[in-house]
PDB file of C-alpha atoms in Angstrom:
ATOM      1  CA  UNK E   1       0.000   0.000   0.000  1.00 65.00           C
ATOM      2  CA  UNK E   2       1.911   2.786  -1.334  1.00 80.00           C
ATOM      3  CA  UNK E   3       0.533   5.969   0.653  1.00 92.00           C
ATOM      4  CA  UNK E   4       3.372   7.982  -0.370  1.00 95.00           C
ATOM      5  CA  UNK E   5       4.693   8.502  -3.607  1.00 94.00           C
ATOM      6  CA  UNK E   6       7.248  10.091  -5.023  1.00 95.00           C
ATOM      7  CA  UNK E   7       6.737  10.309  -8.779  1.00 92.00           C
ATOM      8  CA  UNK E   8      10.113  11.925 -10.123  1.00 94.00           C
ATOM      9  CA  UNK E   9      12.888   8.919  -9.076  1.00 93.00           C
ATOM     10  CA  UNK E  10      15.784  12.265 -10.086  1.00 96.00           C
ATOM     11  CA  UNK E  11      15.962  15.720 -10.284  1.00 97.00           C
ATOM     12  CA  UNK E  12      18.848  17.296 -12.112  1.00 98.00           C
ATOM     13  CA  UNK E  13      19.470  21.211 -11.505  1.00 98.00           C
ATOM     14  CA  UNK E  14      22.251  23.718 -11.922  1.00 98.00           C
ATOM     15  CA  UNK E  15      24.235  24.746  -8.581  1.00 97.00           C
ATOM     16  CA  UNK E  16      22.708  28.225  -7.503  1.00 97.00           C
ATOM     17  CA  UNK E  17      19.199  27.527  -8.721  1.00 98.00           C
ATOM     18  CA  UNK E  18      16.007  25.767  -6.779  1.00 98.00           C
ATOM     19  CA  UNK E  19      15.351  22.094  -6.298  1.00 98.00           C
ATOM     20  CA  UNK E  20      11.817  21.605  -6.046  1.00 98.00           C
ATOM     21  CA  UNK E  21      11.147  17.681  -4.703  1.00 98.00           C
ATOM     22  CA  UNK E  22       7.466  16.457  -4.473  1.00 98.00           C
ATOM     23  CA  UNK E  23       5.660  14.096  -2.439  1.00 97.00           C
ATOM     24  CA  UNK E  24       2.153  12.750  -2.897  1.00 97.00           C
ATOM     25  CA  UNK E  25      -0.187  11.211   0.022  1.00 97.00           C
ATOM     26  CA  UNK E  26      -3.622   9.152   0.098  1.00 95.00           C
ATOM     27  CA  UNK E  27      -4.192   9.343   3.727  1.00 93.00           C
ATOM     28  CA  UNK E  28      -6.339  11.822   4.708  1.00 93.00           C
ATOM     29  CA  UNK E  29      -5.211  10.587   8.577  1.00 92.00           C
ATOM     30  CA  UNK E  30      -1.493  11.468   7.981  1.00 93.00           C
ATOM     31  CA  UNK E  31      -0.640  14.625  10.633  1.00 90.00           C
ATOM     32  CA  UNK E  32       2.647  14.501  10.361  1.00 92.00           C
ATOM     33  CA  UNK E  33       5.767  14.535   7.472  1.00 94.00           C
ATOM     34  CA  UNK E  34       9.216  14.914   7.320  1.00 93.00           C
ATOM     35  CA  UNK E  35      11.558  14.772   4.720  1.00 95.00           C
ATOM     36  CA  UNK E  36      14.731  12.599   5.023  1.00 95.00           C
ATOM     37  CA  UNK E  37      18.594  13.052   3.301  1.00 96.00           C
ATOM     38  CA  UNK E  38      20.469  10.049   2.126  1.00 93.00           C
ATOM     39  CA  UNK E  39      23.774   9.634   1.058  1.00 92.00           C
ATOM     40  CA  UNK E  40      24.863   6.224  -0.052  1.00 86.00           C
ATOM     41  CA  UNK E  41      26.277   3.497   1.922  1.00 80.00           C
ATOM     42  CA  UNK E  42      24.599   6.096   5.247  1.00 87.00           C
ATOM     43  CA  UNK E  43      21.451   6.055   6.803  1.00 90.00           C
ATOM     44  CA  UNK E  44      18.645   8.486   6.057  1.00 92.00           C
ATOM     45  CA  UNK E  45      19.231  11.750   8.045  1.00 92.00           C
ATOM     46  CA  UNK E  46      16.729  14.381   9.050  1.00 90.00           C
ATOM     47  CA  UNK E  47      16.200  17.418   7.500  1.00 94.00           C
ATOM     48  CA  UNK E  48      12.705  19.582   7.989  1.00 93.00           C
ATOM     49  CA  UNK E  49       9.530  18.183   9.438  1.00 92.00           C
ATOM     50  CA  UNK E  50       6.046  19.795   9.090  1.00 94.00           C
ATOM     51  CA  UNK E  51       2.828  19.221  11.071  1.00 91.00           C
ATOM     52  CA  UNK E  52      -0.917  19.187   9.560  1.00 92.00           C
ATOM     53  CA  UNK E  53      -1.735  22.470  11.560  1.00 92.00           C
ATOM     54  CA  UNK E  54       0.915  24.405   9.201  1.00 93.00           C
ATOM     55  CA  UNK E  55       1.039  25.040   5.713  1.00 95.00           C
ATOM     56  CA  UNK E  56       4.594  26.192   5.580  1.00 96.00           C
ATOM     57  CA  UNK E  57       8.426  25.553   7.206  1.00 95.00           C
ATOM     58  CA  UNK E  58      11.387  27.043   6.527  1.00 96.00           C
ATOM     59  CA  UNK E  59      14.871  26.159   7.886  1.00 94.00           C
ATOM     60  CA  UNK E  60      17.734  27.869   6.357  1.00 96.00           C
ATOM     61  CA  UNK E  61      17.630  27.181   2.625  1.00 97.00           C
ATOM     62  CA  UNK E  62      15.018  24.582   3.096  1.00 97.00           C
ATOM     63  CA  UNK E  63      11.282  25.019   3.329  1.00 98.00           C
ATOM     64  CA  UNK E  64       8.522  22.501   3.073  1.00 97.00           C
ATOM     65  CA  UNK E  65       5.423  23.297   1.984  1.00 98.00           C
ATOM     66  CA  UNK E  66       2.251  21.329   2.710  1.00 97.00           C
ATOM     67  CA  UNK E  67      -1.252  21.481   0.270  1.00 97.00           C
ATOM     68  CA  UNK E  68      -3.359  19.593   2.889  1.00 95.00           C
ATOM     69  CA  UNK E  69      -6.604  20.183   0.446  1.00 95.00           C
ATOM     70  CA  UNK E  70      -3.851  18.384  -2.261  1.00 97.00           C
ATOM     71  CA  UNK E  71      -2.310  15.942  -0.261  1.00 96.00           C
ATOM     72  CA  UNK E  72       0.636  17.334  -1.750  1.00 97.00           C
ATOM     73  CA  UNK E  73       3.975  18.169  -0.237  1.00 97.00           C
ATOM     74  CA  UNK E  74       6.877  19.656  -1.301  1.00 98.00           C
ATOM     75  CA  UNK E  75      10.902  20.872  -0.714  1.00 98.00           C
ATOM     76  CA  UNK E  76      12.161  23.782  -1.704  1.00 98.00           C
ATOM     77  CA  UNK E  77      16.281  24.131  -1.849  1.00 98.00           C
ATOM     78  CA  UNK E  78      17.178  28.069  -2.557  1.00 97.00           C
ATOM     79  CA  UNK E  79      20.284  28.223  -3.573  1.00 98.00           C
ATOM     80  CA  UNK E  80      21.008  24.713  -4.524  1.00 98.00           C
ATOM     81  CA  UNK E  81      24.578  23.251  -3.559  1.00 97.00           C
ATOM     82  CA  UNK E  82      26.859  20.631  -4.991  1.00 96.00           C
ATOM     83  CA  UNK E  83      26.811  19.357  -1.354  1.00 96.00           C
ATOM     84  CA  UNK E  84      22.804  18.233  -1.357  1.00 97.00           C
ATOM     85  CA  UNK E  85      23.030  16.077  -3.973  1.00 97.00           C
ATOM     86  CA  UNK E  86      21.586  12.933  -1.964  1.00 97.00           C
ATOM     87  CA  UNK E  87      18.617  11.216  -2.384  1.00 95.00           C
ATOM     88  CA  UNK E  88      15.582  12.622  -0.916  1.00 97.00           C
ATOM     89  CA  UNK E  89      12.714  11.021   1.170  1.00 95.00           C
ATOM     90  CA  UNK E  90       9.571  12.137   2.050  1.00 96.00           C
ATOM     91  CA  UNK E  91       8.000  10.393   5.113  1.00 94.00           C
ATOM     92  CA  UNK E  92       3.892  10.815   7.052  1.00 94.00           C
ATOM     93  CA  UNK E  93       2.818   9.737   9.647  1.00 90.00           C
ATOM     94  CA  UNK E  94      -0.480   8.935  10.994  1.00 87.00           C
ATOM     95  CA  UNK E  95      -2.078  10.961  14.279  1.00 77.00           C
ATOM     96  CA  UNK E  96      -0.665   9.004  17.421  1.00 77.00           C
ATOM     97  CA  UNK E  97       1.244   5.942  15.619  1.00 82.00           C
ATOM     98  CA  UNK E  98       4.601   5.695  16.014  1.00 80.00           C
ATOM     99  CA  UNK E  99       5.090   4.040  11.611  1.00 87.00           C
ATOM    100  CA  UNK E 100       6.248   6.585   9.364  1.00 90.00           C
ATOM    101  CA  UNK E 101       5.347   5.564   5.450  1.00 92.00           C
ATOM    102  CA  UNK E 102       8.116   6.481   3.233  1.00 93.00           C
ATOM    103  CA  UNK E 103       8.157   7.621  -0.276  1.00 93.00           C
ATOM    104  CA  UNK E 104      10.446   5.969  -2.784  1.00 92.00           C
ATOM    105  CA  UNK E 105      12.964   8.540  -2.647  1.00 94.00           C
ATOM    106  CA  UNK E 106      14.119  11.375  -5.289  1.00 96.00           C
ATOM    107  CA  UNK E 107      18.085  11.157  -6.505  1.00 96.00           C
ATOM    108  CA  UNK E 108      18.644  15.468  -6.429  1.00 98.00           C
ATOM    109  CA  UNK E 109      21.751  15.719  -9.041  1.00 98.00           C
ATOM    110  CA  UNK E 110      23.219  19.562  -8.067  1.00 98.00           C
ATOM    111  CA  UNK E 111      25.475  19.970 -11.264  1.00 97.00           C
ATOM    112  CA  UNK E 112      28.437  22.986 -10.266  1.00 94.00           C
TER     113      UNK E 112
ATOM    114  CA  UNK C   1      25.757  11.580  22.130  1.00 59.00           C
ATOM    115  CA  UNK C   2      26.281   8.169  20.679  1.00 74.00           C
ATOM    116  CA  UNK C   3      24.296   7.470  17.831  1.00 90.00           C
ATOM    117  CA  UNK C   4      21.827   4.653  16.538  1.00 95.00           C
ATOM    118  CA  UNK C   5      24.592   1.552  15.914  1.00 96.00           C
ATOM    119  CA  UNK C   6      23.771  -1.558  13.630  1.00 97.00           C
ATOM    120  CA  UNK C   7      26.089  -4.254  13.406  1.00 97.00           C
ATOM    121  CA  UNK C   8      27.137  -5.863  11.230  1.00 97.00           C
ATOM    122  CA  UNK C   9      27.532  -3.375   7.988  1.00 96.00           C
ATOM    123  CA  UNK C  10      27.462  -6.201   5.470  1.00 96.00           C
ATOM    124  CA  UNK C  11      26.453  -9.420   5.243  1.00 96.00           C
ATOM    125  CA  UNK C  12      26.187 -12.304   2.925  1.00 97.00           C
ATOM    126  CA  UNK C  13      24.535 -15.270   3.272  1.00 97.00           C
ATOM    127  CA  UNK C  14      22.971 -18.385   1.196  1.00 97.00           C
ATOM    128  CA  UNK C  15      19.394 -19.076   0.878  1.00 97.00           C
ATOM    129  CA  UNK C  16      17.757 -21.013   3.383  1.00 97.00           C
ATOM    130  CA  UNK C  17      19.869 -19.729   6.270  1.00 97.00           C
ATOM    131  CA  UNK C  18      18.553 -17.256   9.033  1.00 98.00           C
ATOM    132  CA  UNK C  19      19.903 -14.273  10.202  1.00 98.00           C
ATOM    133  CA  UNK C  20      19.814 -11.791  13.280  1.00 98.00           C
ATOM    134  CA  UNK C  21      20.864  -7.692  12.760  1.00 98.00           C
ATOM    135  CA  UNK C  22      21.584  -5.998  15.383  1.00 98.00           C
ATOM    136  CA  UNK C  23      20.625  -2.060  16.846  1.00 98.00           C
ATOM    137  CA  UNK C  24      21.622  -0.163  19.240  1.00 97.00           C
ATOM    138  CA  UNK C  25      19.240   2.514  19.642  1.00 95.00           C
ATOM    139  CA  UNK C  26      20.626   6.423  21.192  1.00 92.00           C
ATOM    140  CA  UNK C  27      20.892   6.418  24.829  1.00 90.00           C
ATOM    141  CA  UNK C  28      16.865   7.195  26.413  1.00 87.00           C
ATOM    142  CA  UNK C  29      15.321   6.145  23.066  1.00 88.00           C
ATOM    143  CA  UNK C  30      12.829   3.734  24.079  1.00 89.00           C
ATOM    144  CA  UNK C  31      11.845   2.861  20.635  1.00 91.00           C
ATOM    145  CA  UNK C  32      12.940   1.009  17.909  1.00 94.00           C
ATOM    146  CA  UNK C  33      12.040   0.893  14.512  1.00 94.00           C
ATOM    147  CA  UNK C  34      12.855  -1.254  11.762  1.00 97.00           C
ATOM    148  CA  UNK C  35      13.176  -0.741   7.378  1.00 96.00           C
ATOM    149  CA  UNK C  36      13.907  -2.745   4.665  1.00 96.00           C
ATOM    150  CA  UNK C  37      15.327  -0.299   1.841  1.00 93.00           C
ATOM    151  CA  UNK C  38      15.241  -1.842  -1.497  1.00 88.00           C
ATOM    152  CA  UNK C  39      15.868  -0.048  -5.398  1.00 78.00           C
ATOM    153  CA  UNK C  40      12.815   2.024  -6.270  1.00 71.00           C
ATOM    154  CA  UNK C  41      10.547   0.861  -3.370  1.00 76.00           C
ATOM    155  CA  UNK C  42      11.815   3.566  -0.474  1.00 83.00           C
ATOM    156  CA  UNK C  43      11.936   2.321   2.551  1.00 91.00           C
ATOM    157  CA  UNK C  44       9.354  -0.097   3.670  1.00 93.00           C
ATOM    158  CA  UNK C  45       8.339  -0.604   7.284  1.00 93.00           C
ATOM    159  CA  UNK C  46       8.994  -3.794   9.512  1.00 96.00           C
ATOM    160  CA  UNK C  47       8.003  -3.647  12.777  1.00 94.00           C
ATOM    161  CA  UNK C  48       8.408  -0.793  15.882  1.00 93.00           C
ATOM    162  CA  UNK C  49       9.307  -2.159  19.286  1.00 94.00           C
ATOM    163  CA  UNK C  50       8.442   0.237  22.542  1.00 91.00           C
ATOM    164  CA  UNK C  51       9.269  -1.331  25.955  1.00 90.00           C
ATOM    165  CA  UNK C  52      10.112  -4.633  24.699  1.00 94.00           C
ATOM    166  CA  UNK C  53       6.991  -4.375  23.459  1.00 94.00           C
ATOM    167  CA  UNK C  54       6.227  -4.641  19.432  1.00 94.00           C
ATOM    168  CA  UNK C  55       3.564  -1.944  19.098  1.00 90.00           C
ATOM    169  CA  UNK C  56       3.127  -1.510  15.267  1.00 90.00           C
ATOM    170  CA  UNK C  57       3.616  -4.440  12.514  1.00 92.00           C
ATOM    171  CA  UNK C  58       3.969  -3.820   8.525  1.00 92.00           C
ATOM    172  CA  UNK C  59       3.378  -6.396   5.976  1.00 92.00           C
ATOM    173  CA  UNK C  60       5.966  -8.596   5.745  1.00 95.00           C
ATOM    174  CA  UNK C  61       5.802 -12.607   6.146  1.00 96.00           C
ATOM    175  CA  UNK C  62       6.567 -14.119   9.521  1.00 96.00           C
ATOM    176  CA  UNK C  63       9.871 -15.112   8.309  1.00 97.00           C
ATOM    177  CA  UNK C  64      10.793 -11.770   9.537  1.00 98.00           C
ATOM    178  CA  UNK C  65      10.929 -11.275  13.807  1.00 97.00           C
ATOM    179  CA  UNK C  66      12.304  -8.989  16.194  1.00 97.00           C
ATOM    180  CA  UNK C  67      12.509  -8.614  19.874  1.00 97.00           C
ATOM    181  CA  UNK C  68      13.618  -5.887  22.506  1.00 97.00           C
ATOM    182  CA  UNK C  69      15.631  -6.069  25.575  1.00 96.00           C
ATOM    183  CA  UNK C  70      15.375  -4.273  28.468  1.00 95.00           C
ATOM    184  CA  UNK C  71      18.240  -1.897  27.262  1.00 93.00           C
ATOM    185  CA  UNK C  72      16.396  -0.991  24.595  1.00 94.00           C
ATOM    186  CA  UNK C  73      18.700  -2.754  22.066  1.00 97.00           C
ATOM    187  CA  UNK C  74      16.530  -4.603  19.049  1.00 98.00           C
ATOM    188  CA  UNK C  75      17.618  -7.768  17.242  1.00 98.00           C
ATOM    189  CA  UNK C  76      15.946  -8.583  14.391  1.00 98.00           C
ATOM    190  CA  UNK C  77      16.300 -12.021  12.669  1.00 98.00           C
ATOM    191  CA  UNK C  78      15.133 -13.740   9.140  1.00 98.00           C
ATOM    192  CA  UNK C  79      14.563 -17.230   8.845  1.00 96.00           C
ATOM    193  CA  UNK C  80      15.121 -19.273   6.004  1.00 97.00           C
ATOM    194  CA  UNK C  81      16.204 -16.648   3.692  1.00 97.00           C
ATOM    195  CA  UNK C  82      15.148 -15.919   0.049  1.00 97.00           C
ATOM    196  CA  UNK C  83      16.952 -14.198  -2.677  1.00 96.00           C
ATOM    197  CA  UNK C  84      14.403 -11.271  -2.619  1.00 94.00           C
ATOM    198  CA  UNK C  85      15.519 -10.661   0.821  1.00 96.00           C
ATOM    199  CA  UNK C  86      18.539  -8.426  -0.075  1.00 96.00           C
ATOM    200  CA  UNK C  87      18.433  -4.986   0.788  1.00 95.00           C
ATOM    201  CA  UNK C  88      19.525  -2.321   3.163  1.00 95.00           C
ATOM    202  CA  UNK C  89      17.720  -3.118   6.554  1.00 97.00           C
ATOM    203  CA  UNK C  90      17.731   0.121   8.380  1.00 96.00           C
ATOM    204  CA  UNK C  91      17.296   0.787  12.308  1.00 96.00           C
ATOM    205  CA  UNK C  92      15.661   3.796  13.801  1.00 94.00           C
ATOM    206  CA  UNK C  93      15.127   4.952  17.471  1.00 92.00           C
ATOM    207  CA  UNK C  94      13.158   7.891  18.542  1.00 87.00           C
ATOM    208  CA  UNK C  95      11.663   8.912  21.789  1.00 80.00           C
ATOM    209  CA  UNK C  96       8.117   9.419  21.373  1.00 64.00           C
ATOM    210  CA  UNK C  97       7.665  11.866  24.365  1.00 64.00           C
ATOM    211  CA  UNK C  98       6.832  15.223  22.667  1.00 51.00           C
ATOM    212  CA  UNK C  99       4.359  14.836  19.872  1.00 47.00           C
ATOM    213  CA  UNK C 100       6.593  15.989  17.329  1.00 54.00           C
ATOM    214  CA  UNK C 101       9.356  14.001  16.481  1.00 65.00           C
ATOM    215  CA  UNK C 102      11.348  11.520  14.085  1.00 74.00           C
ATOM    216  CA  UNK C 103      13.664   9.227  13.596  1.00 84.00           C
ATOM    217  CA  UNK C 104      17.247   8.530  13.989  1.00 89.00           C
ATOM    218  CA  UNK C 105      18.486   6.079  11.525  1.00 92.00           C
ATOM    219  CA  UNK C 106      21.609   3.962  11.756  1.00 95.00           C
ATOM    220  CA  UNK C 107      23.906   3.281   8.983  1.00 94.00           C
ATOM    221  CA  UNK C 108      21.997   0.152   7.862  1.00 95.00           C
ATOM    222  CA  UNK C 109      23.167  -3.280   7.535  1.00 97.00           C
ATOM    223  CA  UNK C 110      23.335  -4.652   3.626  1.00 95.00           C
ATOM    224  CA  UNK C 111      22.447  -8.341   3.530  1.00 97.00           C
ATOM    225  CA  UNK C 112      23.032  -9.868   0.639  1.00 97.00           C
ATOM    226  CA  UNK C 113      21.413 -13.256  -0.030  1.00 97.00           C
ATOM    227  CA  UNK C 114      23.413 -15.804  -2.886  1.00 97.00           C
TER     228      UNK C 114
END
């Protein structure tokens, strides 16, 4: 049961410019996302988070923004570095159950 | 702090065999979490373990077990092992206390199955 889906497996984009990642969802029940970095041969690391109650979340150069109405989320990278090409999960979670259902992952390509 | 430890990295073994991964969750994470990462299907969840205690279950056959100690540490062990059972198995702790949160992942163990 694929709840979340990420439909672009890579993203290529020039150093300096935005990486915009997207993130589908079917569960209406999902109150919680978060968006995960990978590098290969390491495990996922954490990099912004977003609850149902907001529509936007910025940390540095990254902001997620959530289309609740949609089911639609997304990652904005302004400016985009050499340094964050990784592969790129989106994760939800539904209210008061500790399962997170992961997308399957975007490959970001930052060319310098 | 110390963080989430899986052991071994790699690992091969031949069909039919079992085998047991290992995590050691951050110190005053209380639960553990457990995904199979495989080529274009993300990361698919296993089980969760809280207080020695599995509290959530995802789809996969019982071939596939886990258990908790008291220290928190997880073990989680495949029985008679298939060729579709290679992949990146990937540990997780997190501590559940606030209600916003996530997960801390260890470096995975690759199992490769011949």
């Amino acid at each position: 049961d694929q709840q979340v889906k990420q439909n672009s497996p890579s993203l290529s984009v020039q150093e300096g410019r935005i990486s915009i990642l997207n993130c589908d969802y079917t569960n209406s029940m999902f109150d919680y996302f978060l968006w995960y970095k990978k590098y290969p041969a390491e495990g996922p690391t954490f990099l912004i988070s977003i609850s149902s109650i907001k529509d936007k979340n910025e940390d540095g150069r990254f902001t997620v923004f959530l289309n609740k109405s949609a089911k639609h989320l997304s990652l904005h990278i302004v400016p985009s570095q050499p340094g964050d090409s990784a592969v790129y999960f989106c994760a939800a979670r539904r209210v008061g159950i500790n399962k997170f259902y992961f997308g399957s992952g975007t490959k970001l390509n930052v060319k310098p | 702090k110390a963080g989430v430890t899986q052991t071994p990295r790699y690992l091969i073994k031949t069909r039919g065999q079992q085998v047991t991964l290992s995590c050691s969750p951050i110190s005053g994470h209380r639960s553990v979490s457990w995904y199979q990462q495989t080529p274009g299907q993300g990361l698919q969840f296993l089980f969760e373990y809280f207080s020695e205690t599995q509290r959530n279950k995802g789809n996969f056959p019982g071939r596939f077990s886990g258990r908790q100690f008291s220290n928190s540490r997880s073990e989680m062990n495949v029985s008679t092992l298939e060729l579709g059972d290679s992949a990146l198995y990937l540990c997780a702790s997190s501590d559940p206390s606030g209600d916003l949160y996530g997960y801390t992942f260890g470096s995975g163990t690759r199992l490769t199955v011949v």
